[in-house]
Coordinates of C-alpha atoms in Angstrom, one line a residue:
Chain E
X100 CA 71.0 39.2 165.7
X101 CA 68.0 41.3 164.6
X102 CA 67.7 39.9 161.1
X103 CA 63.9 39.6 161.5
X104 CA 63.9 43.4 161.3
X105 CA 65.8 43.6 158.0
X106 CA 63.1 43.2 155.4
X107 CA 65.0 42.5 152.2
X108 CA 63.7 44.7 149.4
X109 CA 62.2 42.4 146.8
X110 CA 62.2 44.8 143.9
X111 CA 65.2 45.7 141.8
X112 CA 68.3 46.7 143.7
X113 CA 71.4 48.4 142.5
X114 CA 73.8 48.3 145.5
X115 CA 74.1 45.5 148.0
X116 CA 76.2 45.1 151.2
X117 CA 76.5 41.6 152.5
X118 CA 78.2 40.9 155.8
X119 CA 80.2 44.0 155.5
X120 CA 82.7 44.9 158.2
X121 CA 84.9 48.0 158.2
X122 CA 88.0 48.6 160.3
X123 CA 90.0 51.7 160.8
X124 CA 93.3 50.3 161.9
X125 CA 92.6 47.8 164.7
X126 CA 89.2 49.4 165.5
X127 CA 86.2 47.7 164.0
X128 CA 83.5 50.3 163.3
X129 CA 81.0 48.3 161.2
X130 CA 80.0 44.6 161.4
X131 CA 77.5 42.3 159.8
X132 CA 76.0 44.9 157.6
X133 CA 73.3 43.7 155.3
X134 CA 71.7 46.3 153.1
X135 CA 70.1 46.3 149.6
X136 CA 69.6 49.7 148.0
X137 CA 66.4 49.8 145.8
X138 CA 66.9 51.2 142.3
X139 CA 65.4 54.6 141.5
X140 CA 64.4 55.1 145.1
X141 CA 65.6 57.3 147.9
X142 CA 67.0 55.3 150.8
X143 CA 67.9 57.1 154.0
X144 CA 70.5 56.0 156.5
X145 CA 69.6 57.1 160.0
X146 CA 71.1 56.5 163.4
X147 CA 72.9 58.3 166.3
X148 CA 76.3 59.9 165.9
X149 CA 79.0 57.3 165.6
X150 CA 76.7 54.6 164.3
X151 CA 78.7 54.3 161.1
X152 CA 76.4 55.9 158.6
X153 CA 79.0 57.9 156.7
X154 CA 81.4 54.9 156.9
X155 CA 78.8 52.7 155.3
X156 CA 78.0 55.3 152.7
X157 CA 81.6 55.6 151.7
X158 CA 81.8 51.8 151.3
X159 CA 79.5 52.1 148.3
X160 CA 81.9 54.2 146.2
X161 CA 85.2 53.1 147.7
X162 CA 85.8 56.4 149.4
X163 CA 87.1 54.5 152.4
X164 CA 90.1 53.6 150.2
X165 CA 91.2 57.2 150.7
X166 CA 91.3 56.9 154.4
X167 CA 94.6 55.6 155.7
X168 CA 94.3 52.3 157.6
X169 CA 90.6 51.7 156.5
X170 CA 89.8 48.1 155.5
X171 CA 86.5 46.8 154.1
X172 CA 85.5 43.1 154.5
X173 CA 82.5 41.3 153.2
X174 CA 80.9 42.0 149.9
X175 CA 79.8 45.2 148.3
X176 CA 78.2 44.8 144.9
X177 CA 77.0 47.2 142.3
X178 CA 74.8 45.5 139.7
X179 CA 76.1 42.2 141.2
X180 CA 79.7 43.2 140.4
X181 CA 82.0 43.1 143.4
X182 CA 83.1 46.7 143.9
X183 CA 86.3 45.6 145.7
X184 CA 87.4 43.2 143.1
X185 CA 91.1 44.0 142.3
X186 CA 90.1 44.4 138.7
X187 CA 87.7 47.2 139.5
X188 CA 89.0 50.8 139.0
X189 CA 87.9 52.9 142.0
X190 CA 87.8 56.0 139.8
X191 CA 85.3 54.3 137.5
X192 CA 83.3 53.3 140.5
X193 CA 83.1 56.9 141.7
X194 CA 82.1 58.0 138.2
X195 CA 79.1 55.7 138.3
X196 CA 78.4 56.3 142.0
X197 CA 78.7 60.1 142.6
X198 CA 78.8 61.8 146.0
X199 CA 77.5 65.1 147.5
X200 CA 79.0 66.2 150.8
X201 CA 77.8 67.9 153.9
X202 CA 79.4 71.2 153.1
X203 CA 79.0 72.5 149.5
X204 CA 82.5 72.2 147.9
X205 CA 82.4 73.7 144.5
X206 CA 85.8 74.3 142.8
X207 CA 86.9 77.9 143.0
X208 CA 86.2 78.2 139.3
X209 CA 83.3 79.5 137.3
X210 CA 79.9 77.9 137.5
X211 CA 80.3 76.7 133.9
X212 CA 83.7 75.1 134.6
X213 CA 82.4 73.3 137.7
X214 CA 80.1 71.4 135.4
X215 CA 82.5 70.8 132.5
X216 CA 85.5 69.8 134.5
X217 CA 84.5 66.2 135.4
X218 CA 83.0 65.7 131.9
X219 CA 86.2 66.8 130.2
X220 CA 88.4 64.5 132.3
X221 CA 86.0 61.6 131.4
X222 CA 86.4 62.4 127.7
X223 CA 82.9 63.8 127.2
X224 CA 82.3 64.3 123.5
X225 CA 79.1 66.3 123.4
X226 CA 78.6 70.0 123.4
X227 CA 79.7 71.5 126.6
X228 CA 77.0 74.2 126.5
X229 CA 74.3 71.6 126.3
X230 CA 75.8 69.6 129.1
X231 CA 76.0 72.6 131.4
X232 CA 72.3 73.6 130.7
X233 CA 71.0 70.1 131.1
X234 CA 72.9 69.5 134.3
X235 CA 71.9 72.8 135.8
X236 CA 68.3 72.3 134.8
X237 CA 68.2 68.8 136.4
X238 CA 69.6 70.3 139.6
X239 CA 66.9 73.0 139.5
X240 CA 69.6 75.8 139.3
X241 CA 69.5 76.9 135.7
X242 CA 67.0 79.7 136.0
X243 CA 68.9 81.2 138.9
X244 CA 72.4 81.1 137.2
X245 CA 71.9 81.1 133.4
X246 CA 72.9 84.8 133.1
X247 CA 76.1 84.4 135.3
X248 CA 77.6 81.1 134.2
X249 CA 81.1 82.5 134.1
X250 CA 81.0 84.0 137.6
X251 CA 82.9 82.3 140.3
X252 CA 80.9 79.5 141.9
X253 CA 81.8 80.7 145.3
X254 CA 79.7 83.8 144.7
X255 CA 76.6 81.6 145.0
X256 CA 74.6 81.1 148.2
X257 CA 75.2 78.0 150.2
X258 CA 72.0 76.4 148.9
X259 CA 72.9 77.3 145.3
X260 CA 76.4 75.9 145.8
X261 CA 75.0 72.6 147.0
X262 CA 72.7 72.4 144.0
X263 CA 75.7 73.2 141.8
X264 CA 77.6 70.3 143.5
X265 CA 74.6 68.0 142.6
X266 CA 74.7 69.4 139.0
X267 CA 78.4 68.7 138.9
X268 CA 77.8 65.1 140.2
X269 CA 75.0 64.4 137.6
X270 CA 77.0 66.0 134.7
X271 CA 79.1 62.8 134.5
X272 CA 75.9 60.7 134.3
X273 CA 76.2 58.5 137.4
X274 CA 73.6 56.0 138.3
X275 CA 73.7 56.5 142.0
X276 CA 74.2 59.6 144.1
X277 CA 75.4 59.2 147.6
X278 CA 74.6 62.2 149.8
X279 CA 76.2 62.7 153.2
X280 CA 74.0 65.2 155.1
X281 CA 73.6 67.4 152.0
X282 CA 71.4 69.9 153.7
X283 CA 72.7 70.1 157.2
X284 CA 74.6 73.4 156.5
X285 CA 71.5 75.0 154.7
X286 CA 68.6 77.0 155.9
X287 CA 65.1 75.6 155.8
X288 CA 64.2 77.1 152.4
X289 CA 67.4 75.9 150.8
X290 CA 66.9 72.5 152.5
X291 CA 63.4 72.2 151.0
X292 CA 64.8 73.0 147.5
X293 CA 67.3 70.2 147.9
X294 CA 64.6 67.8 149.1
X295 CA 62.3 68.8 146.1
X296 CA 65.2 68.2 143.8
X297 CA 65.8 64.8 145.3
X298 CA 62.2 63.8 144.5
X299 CA 62.8 64.8 140.9
X300 CA 66.2 63.1 140.6
X301 CA 64.9 59.7 141.7
X302 CA 63.3 59.4 138.3
X303 CA 66.7 59.0 136.8
X304 CA 69.0 58.2 139.7
X305 CA 69.2 56.1 142.8
X306 CA 69.9 58.1 145.9
X307 CA 71.3 57.0 149.2
X308 CA 71.4 59.7 151.8
X309 CA 72.8 60.0 155.3
X310 CA 70.8 62.4 157.5
X311 CA 70.7 63.3 161.1
X312 CA 67.4 65.1 160.5
X313 CA 64.7 62.6 161.2
X314 CA 62.0 64.7 159.7
X315 CA 64.1 65.0 156.5
X316 CA 64.4 61.3 156.3
X317 CA 60.7 61.0 156.8
X318 CA 60.0 63.6 154.1
X319 CA 62.3 62.5 151.3
X320 CA 63.0 58.8 151.5
X321 CA 61.1 55.8 150.3
X322 CA 63.2 53.4 152.4
X323 CA 65.0 53.8 155.7
X324 CA 67.9 51.9 157.2
X325 CA 68.4 52.3 161.0
X326 CA 72.0 52.0 162.2
X327 CA 73.0 51.5 165.8
X328 CA 76.0 50.5 167.9
X329 CA 75.9 46.8 168.7
X330 CA 75.3 45.7 172.3
X331 CA 79.0 45.6 173.2
X332 CA 79.2 49.2 171.9
X333 CA 82.3 48.3 169.9
X334 CA 81.0 48.6 166.4
X335 CA 77.8 49.4 164.6
X336 CA 75.4 47.7 162.1
X337 CA 72.1 48.1 160.4
X338 CA 69.4 47.0 162.8
X339 CA 66.3 47.7 160.8
X340 CA 65.4 48.3 157.2
X341 CA 62.0 48.9 155.7
X342 CA 59.6 51.3 154.0
X343 CA 60.0 54.8 155.5
X344 CA 56.4 55.0 156.2
X345 CA 56.5 51.9 158.3
X346 CA 59.7 52.8 160.1
X347 CA 58.3 56.2 161.1
X348 CA 54.8 55.0 162.2
X349 CA 55.5 51.6 163.6
X350 CA 59.1 50.5 163.7
X351 CA 59.6 46.8 164.7
X352 CA 62.9 47.3 166.7
X353 CA 62.5 48.9 170.1
X354 CA 65.8 50.7 169.6
X355 CA 64.6 52.3 166.3
X356 CA 61.4 53.4 168.2
X357 CA 63.5 54.9 171.0
X358 CA 65.8 56.7 168.6
X359 CA 63.2 58.2 166.4
X360 CA 61.0 59.3 169.3
X361 CA 64.0 61.1 170.7
X362 CA 64.5 58.8 173.7
X363 CA 68.0 57.7 173.0
X364 CA 70.8 58.9 170.8
Chain H
X185 CA 66.7 59.6 177.8
X186 CA 63.1 60.6 178.6
X187 CA 61.5 63.5 176.8
X188 CA 60.0 65.1 179.9
X189 CA 58.3 68.1 178.3
X190 CA 56.7 66.0 175.5
X191 CA 55.7 63.2 177.9
X192 CA 54.1 65.6 180.2
X193 CA 52.1 67.3 177.4
X194 CA 51.0 63.9 176.1
X195 CA 49.9 62.9 179.6
X196 CA 47.8 66.0 179.9
X197 CA 46.2 65.4 176.5
X198 CA 45.3 61.8 177.5
X199 CA 43.8 63.1 180.8
X200 CA 41.7 65.5 178.8
X201 CA 40.5 62.7 176.7
X202 CA 39.5 60.7 179.8
X203 CA 37.5 63.6 181.1
X204 CA 35.7 63.8 177.8
X205 CA 35.0 60.1 178.1
X206 CA 33.5 60.7 181.5
X207 CA 31.1 63.4 180.1
X208 CA 30.0 61.0 177.4
X209 CA 29.4 58.1 179.7
X210 CA 27.3 60.3 181.9
X211 CA 25.3 61.6 178.8
X212 CA 24.5 58.0 177.7
X213 CA 23.5 56.9 181.2
X214 CA 21.3 60.0 181.8
X215 CA 19.7 59.8 178.3
X216 CA 18.5 56.2 179.1
X217 CA 17.4 57.3 182.6
X218 CA 15.3 60.1 181.1
X219 CA 13.8 57.8 178.5
X220 CA 12.8 55.2 181.2
X221 CA 11.2 57.8 183.4
X222 CA 10.0 60.0 180.7
X223 CA 11.9 62.8 182.4
X224 CA 11.9 65.7 180.0
X225 CA 13.9 68.0 182.3
X226 CA 16.8 65.5 182.4
X227 CA 16.5 65.0 178.7
X228 CA 16.9 68.8 178.1
X229 CA 19.9 68.7 180.4
X230 CA 21.5 66.0 178.3
X231 CA 20.9 68.1 175.2
X232 CA 22.3 71.2 176.7
X233 CA 25.4 69.4 178.0
X234 CA 26.3 68.1 174.5
X235 CA 27.7 71.6 173.8
X236 CA 30.4 70.9 176.5
X237 CA 31.2 67.6 174.8
X238 CA 31.6 69.2 171.5
X239 CA 33.8 72.0 172.9
X240 CA 35.9 69.5 174.7
X241 CA 36.5 67.5 171.5
X242 CA 37.6 70.6 169.6
X243 CA 39.9 71.6 172.5
X244 CA 41.5 68.1 172.5
X245 CA 42.0 68.2 168.7
X246 CA 43.6 71.6 168.9
X247 CA 46.0 70.4 171.7
X248 CA 46.9 67.4 169.7
X249 CA 47.6 69.3 166.5
X250 CA 49.7 71.7 168.5
X251 CA 51.7 68.8 169.9
X252 CA 52.3 67.5 166.4
X253 CA 53.2 70.9 165.0
X254 CA 55.7 71.8 167.8
X255 CA 57.1 68.4 168.8
X256 CA 57.2 66.4 165.6
X257 CA 56.3 63.2 167.3
X258 CA 57.0 59.9 165.5
X259 CA 56.3 56.2 165.8
X260 CA 54.5 55.4 169.1
X261 CA 54.3 59.0 170.1
X262 CA 52.6 59.8 166.8
X263 CA 50.3 56.8 167.1
X264 CA 49.4 57.9 170.7
X265 CA 48.3 61.4 169.4
X266 CA 46.5 60.0 166.4
X267 CA 44.6 57.7 168.8
X268 CA 43.6 60.6 171.0
X269 CA 42.3 62.5 168.0
X270 CA 40.3 59.5 166.7
X271 CA 39.0 58.5 170.0
X272 CA 37.9 62.0 170.9
X273 CA 35.9 62.1 167.6
X274 CA 34.3 58.7 168.4
X275 CA 33.3 60.0 171.9
X276 CA 31.8 63.1 170.4
X277 CA 29.6 61.0 168.1
X278 CA 28.6 58.9 171.0
X279 CA 27.5 62.0 172.8
X280 CA 25.4 62.9 169.7
X281 CA 23.6 59.5 169.9
X282 CA 22.8 60.2 173.6
X283 CA 21.5 63.6 172.6
X284 CA 19.4 61.9 170.0
X285 CA 17.9 59.6 172.6
X286 CA 17.2 62.6 174.8
X287 CA 15.4 64.3 171.8
X288 CA 13.2 61.2 171.3
X289 CA 12.3 61.2 175.0
X290 CA 11.1 64.8 174.7
X291 CA 9.1 64.0 171.5
X292 CA 7.5 60.9 173.0
X293 CA 6.8 62.3 176.4
X294 CA 3.1 63.3 175.7
X295 CA 2.1 59.6 175.6
X296 CA 3.0 56.7 177.9
X297 CA 5.7 54.4 176.8
X298 CA 4.6 51.7 174.3
X299 CA 5.7 48.9 176.7
X300 CA 7.7 48.6 179.8
X301 CA 11.3 48.9 178.7
X302 CA 13.4 45.7 179.2
X303 CA 15.6 45.0 176.3
X304 CA 16.4 48.7 175.5
X305 CA 17.9 49.2 179.0
X306 CA 19.8 46.0 178.5
X307 CA 21.2 47.2 175.3
X308 CA 22.1 50.5 177.0
X309 CA 23.9 48.6 179.7
X310 CA 25.9 46.5 177.3
X311 CA 26.8 49.6 175.2
X312 CA 27.9 51.4 178.4
X313 CA 29.9 48.4 179.5
X314 CA 31.6 48.3 176.1
X315 CA 32.5 51.9 176.3
X316 CA 33.9 51.2 179.8
X317 CA 35.9 48.2 178.5
X318 CA 37.2 50.3 175.6
X319 CA 38.4 53.1 177.9
X320 CA 40.0 50.6 180.2
X321 CA 41.8 49.0 177.3
X322 CA 43.0 52.5 176.3
X323 CA 44.3 53.4 179.7
X324 CA 46.0 50.0 180.3
X325 CA 47.1 49.9 176.6
X326 CA 45.7 46.4 176.7
X327 CA 45.3 44.9 173.2
X328 CA 43.7 41.7 174.5
X329 CA 41.0 43.6 176.3
X330 CA 40.4 45.7 173.2
X331 CA 39.9 42.6 171.0
X332 CA 37.2 41.4 173.4
X333 CA 35.0 44.2 172.2
X334 CA 34.4 42.4 169.0
X335 CA 32.5 39.6 170.8
X336 CA 30.5 42.1 172.8
X337 CA 29.5 44.0 169.7
X338 CA 28.1 40.9 168.2
X339 CA 25.9 40.4 171.2
X340 CA 24.6 44.0 170.9
X341 CA 23.9 43.5 167.2
X342 CA 21.9 40.4 168.0
X343 CA 19.9 42.2 170.7
X344 CA 19.3 45.1 168.3
X345 CA 17.7 42.7 165.7
X346 CA 15.6 41.1 168.4
X347 CA 14.3 44.5 169.7
X348 CA 13.6 45.7 166.1
X349 CA 11.6 42.5 165.3
X350 CA 9.6 42.9 168.5
X351 CA 8.8 46.5 167.7
X352 CA 7.9 45.7 164.2
X353 CA 5.3 43.2 165.5
X354 CA 3.8 46.0 167.6
X355 CA 3.5 48.1 164.5
X356 CA 1.9 45.4 162.5
X357 CA -0.6 44.6 165.2
X358 CA -1.9 48.2 165.5
X359 CA -0.9 51.2 163.3
X360 CA -1.5 53.4 166.3
X361 CA 1.7 51.9 167.8
X362 CA 3.8 53.0 164.8
X363 CA 5.0 56.4 166.1
X364 CA 6.0 55.1 169.6
X365 CA 7.5 52.0 168.2
X366 CA 9.5 54.0 165.7
X367 CA 10.9 56.1 168.5
X368 CA 12.2 53.0 170.3
X369 CA 13.6 51.7 167.1
X370 CA 15.6 54.9 166.8
X371 CA 16.7 54.5 170.4
X372 CA 17.9 50.9 169.7
X373 CA 19.7 52.1 166.6
X374 CA 21.5 54.8 168.5
X375 CA 22.6 52.3 171.2
X376 CA 23.8 49.9 168.5
X377 CA 25.9 52.7 167.0
X378 CA 27.3 53.6 170.4
X379 CA 28.5 50.0 170.7
X380 CA 30.0 50.1 167.2
X381 CA 32.0 53.2 168.2
X382 CA 33.2 51.5 171.3
X383 CA 34.7 48.9 169.0
X384 CA 36.2 51.6 166.9
X385 CA 38.0 52.9 170.1
X386 CA 39.2 49.3 170.6
X387 CA 40.7 49.3 167.1
X388 CA 42.5 52.6 167.9
X389 CA 43.9 51.0 171.0
X390 CA 45.3 48.1 169.0
X391 CA 46.8 50.5 166.5
X392 CA 48.3 52.7 169.2
X393 CA 50.0 49.8 170.8
X394 CA 51.0 47.6 167.9
X395 CA 50.8 49.8 164.8
X396 CA 48.4 47.3 163.3
X397 CA 45.1 48.2 161.8
X398 CA 42.3 45.6 162.6
X399 CA 38.6 45.4 162.2
X400 CA 36.7 44.6 165.4
X401 CA 33.4 45.3 163.9
X402 CA 32.6 42.6 161.4

């Protein structure tokens, strides 16, 4: 295969996929995936539609469990702990490894309750007001909503709703945030706000983001993994991994080059 | 899937660069011609034509920036555009060195040449050949050809020291030679710099093709 193009990150890593394969029923969608996610960095998953980016993302917090007929083989580890060990509680996994989706999906409740809901379920013992302020500040939303915390979250703009979802995710103190095209439904200004926020968040969190927007991957990420269908076109894998700067100026794999220069995909 | 519009724009940009290179090659050749024949008119022409070279470099830079701004090129496309910008700037400076040689010709025209020119035209020939080699390497995207510039540059450097030593001995022999010898030392220096910049173009070719930054000038 193309293992010479998978530069294993030699610093601290928090998530690791080794020889991961994913099936939806009889159909294999991912094979031979090797990926180490560097701690406190932003890693982007890029690749054409159907190259398994979202499927791989969902492997890292067992969201594929929720899809009927989905099966994950190989090893996915978090701090060297096998995430698919029968002893591991998937709910606990998702608490430590949060997720933000393509379309903002706040609960149809107040801004305040959106933040406190997850914390309450998880038995948070601190002061809720403090949690709300801290989470909204970290998500760069506090100044915009501090006077309307009890209004319905759906009254916010799309960009604000997405930052609220990020605030909701970080309120339960995860270590990792998975983002599945978090800005694709937002306008350029709201998109830039999310990207600025990501830069701030990586101080405290590790971020793995799926994006179709190449310029966004280039702007926000420290590392990039390129995914692609294998030659038989039956399933997909990671074909190249490296520093974003290197991937976007001189990728090693011809297919990465063709994809990011807009010549295939 | 080809990106026809982008590829077409990139091709135009590269053609523009080659036209600039033609102007610079001509300026270098004519500046040496003017020096050898003490042809002040030709020297003035070289100086006047440098404005065209400068304008062409700015136009190329503007086209290149427009392509970056509107097409968001990445990887080899981005390297190709970055190479155009750098090479255009190298060429523009080479044009300035030719202009410098023309200015020296005008300044020294009142007196006969210090000595019949042998090594200086040889240096000029080598520098021109290097520029030619660099441009060929660029057009063919030929990394091996680009690497050969390093060897040629070493030869030019050797010849430069030889010329400078010889001119120094003229100055030591008779102080009345100093001004004319100094003029030729400047000419040799300018030619040596032209050769250096040809190797810079070679480095850009290597970067454009491989993404690797190397030093051909050590």
